[in-house]
Every structure is written in C-alpha cells, then in structure tokens.
CSV table of C-alpha atoms in Angstrom, one decimal:
chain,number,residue,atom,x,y,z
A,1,UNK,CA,61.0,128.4,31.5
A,2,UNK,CA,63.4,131.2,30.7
A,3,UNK,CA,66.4,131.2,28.9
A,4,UNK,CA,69.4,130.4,30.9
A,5,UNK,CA,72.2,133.1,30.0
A,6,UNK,CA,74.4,132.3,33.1
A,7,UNK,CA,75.1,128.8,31.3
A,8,UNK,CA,76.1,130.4,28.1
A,9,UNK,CA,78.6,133.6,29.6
A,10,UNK,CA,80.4,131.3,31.8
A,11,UNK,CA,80.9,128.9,28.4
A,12,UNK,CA,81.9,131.9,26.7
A,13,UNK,CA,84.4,132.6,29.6
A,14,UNK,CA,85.7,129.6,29.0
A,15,UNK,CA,86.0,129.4,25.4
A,16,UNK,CA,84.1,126.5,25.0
A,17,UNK,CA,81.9,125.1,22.5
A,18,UNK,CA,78.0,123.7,23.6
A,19,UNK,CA,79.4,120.5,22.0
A,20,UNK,CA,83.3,120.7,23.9
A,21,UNK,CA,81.1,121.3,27.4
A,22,UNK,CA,78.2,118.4,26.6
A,23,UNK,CA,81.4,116.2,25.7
A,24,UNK,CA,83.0,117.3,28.9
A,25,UNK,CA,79.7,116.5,30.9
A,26,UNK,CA,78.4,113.3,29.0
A,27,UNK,CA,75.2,114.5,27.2
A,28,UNK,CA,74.4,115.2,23.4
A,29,UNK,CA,75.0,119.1,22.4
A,30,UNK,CA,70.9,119.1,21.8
A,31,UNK,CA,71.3,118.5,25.7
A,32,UNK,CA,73.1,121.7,26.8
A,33,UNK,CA,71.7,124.0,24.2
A,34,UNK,CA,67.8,122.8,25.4
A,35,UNK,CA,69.0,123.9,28.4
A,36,UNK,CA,70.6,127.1,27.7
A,37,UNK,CA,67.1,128.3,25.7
A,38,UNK,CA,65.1,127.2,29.2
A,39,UNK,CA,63.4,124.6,27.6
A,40,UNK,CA,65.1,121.7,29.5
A,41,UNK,CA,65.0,121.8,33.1
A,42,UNK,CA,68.4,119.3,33.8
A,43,UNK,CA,68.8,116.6,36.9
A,44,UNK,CA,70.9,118.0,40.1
A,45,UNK,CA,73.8,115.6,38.6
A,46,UNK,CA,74.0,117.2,35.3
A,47,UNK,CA,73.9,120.4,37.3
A,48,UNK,CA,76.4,119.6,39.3
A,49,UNK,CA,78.6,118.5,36.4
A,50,UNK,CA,78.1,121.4,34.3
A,51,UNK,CA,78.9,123.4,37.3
A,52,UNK,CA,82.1,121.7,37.9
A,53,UNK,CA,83.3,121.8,33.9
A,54,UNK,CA,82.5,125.8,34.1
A,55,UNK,CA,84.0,126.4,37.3
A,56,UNK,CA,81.3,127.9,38.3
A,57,UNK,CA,78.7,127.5,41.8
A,58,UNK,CA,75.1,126.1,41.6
A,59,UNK,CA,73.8,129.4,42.7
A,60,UNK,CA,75.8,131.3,39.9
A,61,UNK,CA,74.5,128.9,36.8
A,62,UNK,CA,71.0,127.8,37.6
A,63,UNK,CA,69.4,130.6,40.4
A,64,UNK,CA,66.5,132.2,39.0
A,65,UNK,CA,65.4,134.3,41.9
A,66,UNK,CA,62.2,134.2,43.4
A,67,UNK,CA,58.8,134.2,42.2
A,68,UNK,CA,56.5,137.5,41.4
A,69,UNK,CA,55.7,138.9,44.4
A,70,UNK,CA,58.6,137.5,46.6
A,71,UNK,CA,62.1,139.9,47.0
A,72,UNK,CA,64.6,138.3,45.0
A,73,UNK,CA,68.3,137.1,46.5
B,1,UNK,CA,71.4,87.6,28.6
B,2,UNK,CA,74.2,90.7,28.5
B,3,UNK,CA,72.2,93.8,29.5
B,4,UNK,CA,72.9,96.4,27.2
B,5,UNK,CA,74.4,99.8,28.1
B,6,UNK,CA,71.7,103.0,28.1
B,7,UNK,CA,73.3,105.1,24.9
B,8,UNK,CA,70.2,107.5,25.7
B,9,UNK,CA,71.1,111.1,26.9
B,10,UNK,CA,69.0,112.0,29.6
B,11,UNK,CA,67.2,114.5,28.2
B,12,UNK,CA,66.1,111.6,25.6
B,13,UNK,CA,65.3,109.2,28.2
B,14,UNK,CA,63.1,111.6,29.7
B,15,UNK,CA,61.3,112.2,26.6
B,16,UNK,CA,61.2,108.3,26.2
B,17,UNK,CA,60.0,107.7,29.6
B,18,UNK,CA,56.8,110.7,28.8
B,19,UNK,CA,56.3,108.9,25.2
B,20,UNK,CA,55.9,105.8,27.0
B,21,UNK,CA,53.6,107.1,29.9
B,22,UNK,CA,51.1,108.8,27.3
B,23,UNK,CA,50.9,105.7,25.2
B,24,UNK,CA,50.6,103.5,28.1
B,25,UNK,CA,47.3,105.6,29.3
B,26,UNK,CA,45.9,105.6,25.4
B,27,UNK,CA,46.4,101.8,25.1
B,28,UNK,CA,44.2,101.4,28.3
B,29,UNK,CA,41.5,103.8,27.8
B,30,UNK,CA,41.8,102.3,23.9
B,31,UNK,CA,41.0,98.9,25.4
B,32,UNK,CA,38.9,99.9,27.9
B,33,UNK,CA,36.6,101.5,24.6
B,34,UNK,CA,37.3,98.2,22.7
B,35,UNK,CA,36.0,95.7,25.7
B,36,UNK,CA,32.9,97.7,25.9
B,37,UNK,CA,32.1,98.1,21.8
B,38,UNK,CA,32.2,94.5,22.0
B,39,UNK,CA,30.2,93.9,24.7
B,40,UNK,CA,27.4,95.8,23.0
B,41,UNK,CA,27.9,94.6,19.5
B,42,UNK,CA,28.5,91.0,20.2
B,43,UNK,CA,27.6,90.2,23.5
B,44,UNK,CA,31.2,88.2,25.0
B,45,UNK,CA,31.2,85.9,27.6
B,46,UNK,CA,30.8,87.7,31.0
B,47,UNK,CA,33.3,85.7,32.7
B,48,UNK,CA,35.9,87.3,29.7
B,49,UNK,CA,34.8,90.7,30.0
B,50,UNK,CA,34.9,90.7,33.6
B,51,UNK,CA,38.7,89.2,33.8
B,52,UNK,CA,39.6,91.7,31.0
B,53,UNK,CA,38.5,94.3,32.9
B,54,UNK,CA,39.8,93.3,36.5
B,55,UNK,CA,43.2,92.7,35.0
B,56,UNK,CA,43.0,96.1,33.4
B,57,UNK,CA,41.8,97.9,36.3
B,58,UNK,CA,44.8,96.2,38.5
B,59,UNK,CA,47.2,97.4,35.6
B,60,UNK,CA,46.6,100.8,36.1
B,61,UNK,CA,46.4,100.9,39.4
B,62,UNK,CA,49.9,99.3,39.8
B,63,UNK,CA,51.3,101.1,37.3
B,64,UNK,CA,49.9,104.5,38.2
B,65,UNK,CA,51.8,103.3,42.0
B,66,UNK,CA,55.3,102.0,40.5
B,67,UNK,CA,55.7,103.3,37.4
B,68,UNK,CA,57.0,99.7,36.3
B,69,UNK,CA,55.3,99.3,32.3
B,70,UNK,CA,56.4,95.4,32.2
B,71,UNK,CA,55.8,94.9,35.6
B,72,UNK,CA,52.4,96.3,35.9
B,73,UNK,CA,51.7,94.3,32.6
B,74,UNK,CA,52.5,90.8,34.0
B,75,UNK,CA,50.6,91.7,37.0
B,76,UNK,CA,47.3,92.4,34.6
B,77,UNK,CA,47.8,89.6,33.1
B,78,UNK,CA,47.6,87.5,36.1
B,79,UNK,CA,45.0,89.1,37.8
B,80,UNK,CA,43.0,88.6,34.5
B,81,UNK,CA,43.4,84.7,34.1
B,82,UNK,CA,42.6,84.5,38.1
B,83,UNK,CA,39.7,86.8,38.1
B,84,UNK,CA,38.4,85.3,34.9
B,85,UNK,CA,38.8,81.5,36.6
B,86,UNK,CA,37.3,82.9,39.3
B,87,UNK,CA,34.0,84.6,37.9
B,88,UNK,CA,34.1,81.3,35.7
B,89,UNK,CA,33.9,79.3,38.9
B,90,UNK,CA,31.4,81.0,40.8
B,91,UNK,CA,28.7,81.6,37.8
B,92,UNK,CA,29.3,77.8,37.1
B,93,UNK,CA,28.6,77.0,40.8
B,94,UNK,CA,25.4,79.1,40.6
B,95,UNK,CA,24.1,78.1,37.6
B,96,UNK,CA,24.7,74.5,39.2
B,97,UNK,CA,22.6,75.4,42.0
B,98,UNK,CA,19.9,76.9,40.2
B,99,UNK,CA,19.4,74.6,37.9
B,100,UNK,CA,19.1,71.9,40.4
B,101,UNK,CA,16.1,73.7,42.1
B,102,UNK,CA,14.4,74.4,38.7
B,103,UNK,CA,14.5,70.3,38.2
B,104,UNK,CA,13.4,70.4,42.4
B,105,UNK,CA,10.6,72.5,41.1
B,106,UNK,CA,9.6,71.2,37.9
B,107,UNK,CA,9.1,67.5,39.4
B,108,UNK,CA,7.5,69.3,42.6
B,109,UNK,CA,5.2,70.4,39.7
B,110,UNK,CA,4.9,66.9,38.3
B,111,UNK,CA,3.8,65.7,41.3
B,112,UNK,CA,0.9,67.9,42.3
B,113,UNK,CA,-0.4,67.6,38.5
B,114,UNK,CA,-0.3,63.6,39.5
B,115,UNK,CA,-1.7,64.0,42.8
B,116,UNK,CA,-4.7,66.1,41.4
B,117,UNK,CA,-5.6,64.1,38.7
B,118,UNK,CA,-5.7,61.2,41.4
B,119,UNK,CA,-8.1,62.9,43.6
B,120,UNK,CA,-9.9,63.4,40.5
C-alpha cells in the first residue's frame, strides 16, 4: 500500500501530533503512524473519525485514485 | 462473571485475530499429522481415530463458516465423542453379527464331520 501523505499535511495543518490525533480518535500512535506509511489499511469508523478530528472529507484523506490503466478522479 | 473491557487498539486486534487464524490452521494440520503418525506407529483403535478425525473435520468446517475459535472447538468436540460412540456402536454390532455366524458355521461344520463319520 502507499504511503498516505493527505493524513499527515492535514495533521500538519492542524498542528497536531500522531499521538494528540490517535488520542483524539481512540487508537495507539503505532495506529495512525502504520497508517500514514500505508502499511495499515484502517476500518470506515476510524476513517470517519480521523476525518472528523482533521476537518477534513473521506475523499480528501483516504482517495487513492484509480488503478493502472483506469483515468484517475 | 464481569466481562472485561477490549484495551486492544484495532490495529492490534486485527493482528490478534490473523495470529489466531494461522495458529488455529497449524494446530489442525499439526493434529491431523499427529493422528495419522500414530496410526502407522502404533495401530489406535479405529473407533478413536475415526471420532478424532470426524470431530476435526467438523472443526474446520465450522470454523472456516463462522469464524467462532471456541465455538467451533466445542462443536469438534462433540461431534467427536458422538461419532466415536457411533463407529463404537456399529463395529460392535457387526462384530456381534459375525461372530454369531462363524459359531453358525463352525457347528454347521461339526455336524457334517458327525454325520459323515456316521454313514461311515
């Protein structure tokens, strides 16, 4: 899975630590940063959460376009 | 008894719930290996092997369907002690039967040496 930059700018927008946003979302900081290097693929609820602490939409955090071969949003 | 409360993250109980899956699968195949060793080693009881491996079998299966570890054990369980009472029945009901027509045959045997050395 690739790494998920989105996750980590909109943290940094919000000054926030990976520990201050799994605190905020109710996982362990081993949670968000798995996620944040790809190798974690999270449950629509923690999705959802994060989204909602970030202030961010579902499509803006964890959209990774389209397969090769398909045009991409 | 006071259920306790899940402390797991669930990135942990993901990896909990994969830990348990792959052990679950190399306990079975490891008894599976173990039922068979002795079979050829020390020659069990069919009736034992057969219940071992019926309860085994239905482990799996229900497991594989539910995904339910404790479950799916008590249900092997069961299905052992039942399959093994029945194999244990029904070879004890045959080897009723045939021993009672080896006696039938033996004294039919009896007979016709008798009868012969009559005529005789």
């Amino acid at each position: 899975m690739a790494r998920n930059i989105a996750i980590k700018v909109a943290r940094a927008e919000k000054d926030m630590t990976q520990k201050a946003l799994a605190e905020a979302v109710g996982v362990s900081r081993q949670t968000i940063n798995a996620i944040e290097q790809g190798e974690y693929n999270p449950t629509i609820r923690l999705c959802r959460a994060i989204c909602r602490v970030l202030g961010k939409s579902l499509d803006d955090l964890f959209w990774t376009g389209y397969e090769e071969g398909n045009e991409e949003k | 008894m006071k259920k306790q409360k899940n402390r797991l993250d669930e990135m942990q109980e993901q990896k909990l719930l994969q830990i348990e899956h792959t052990g679950c699968w190399l306990a079975f195949y490891g008894m599976f290996a173990a039922i068979f060793v002795q079979i050829f080693l020390y020659g069990r009881d069919f009736e034992r092997v057969a219940g071992g491996i019926s309860g085994m079998i239905f482990f799996a299966i229900k497991y594989r369907e539910y995904h339910m570890l404790w479950e799916a054990a008590a249900s092997g369980v069961f299905i052992s002690i039942f399959s093994f009472a029945i194999y244990f029945a029904g070879l004890s009901v045959v080897s009723y039967f045939h021993r009672e027509r080896t006696k039938r045959l033996e004294n039919a045997e009896e007979e016709d040496a008798e009868n012969g050395e009559k005529q005789d």
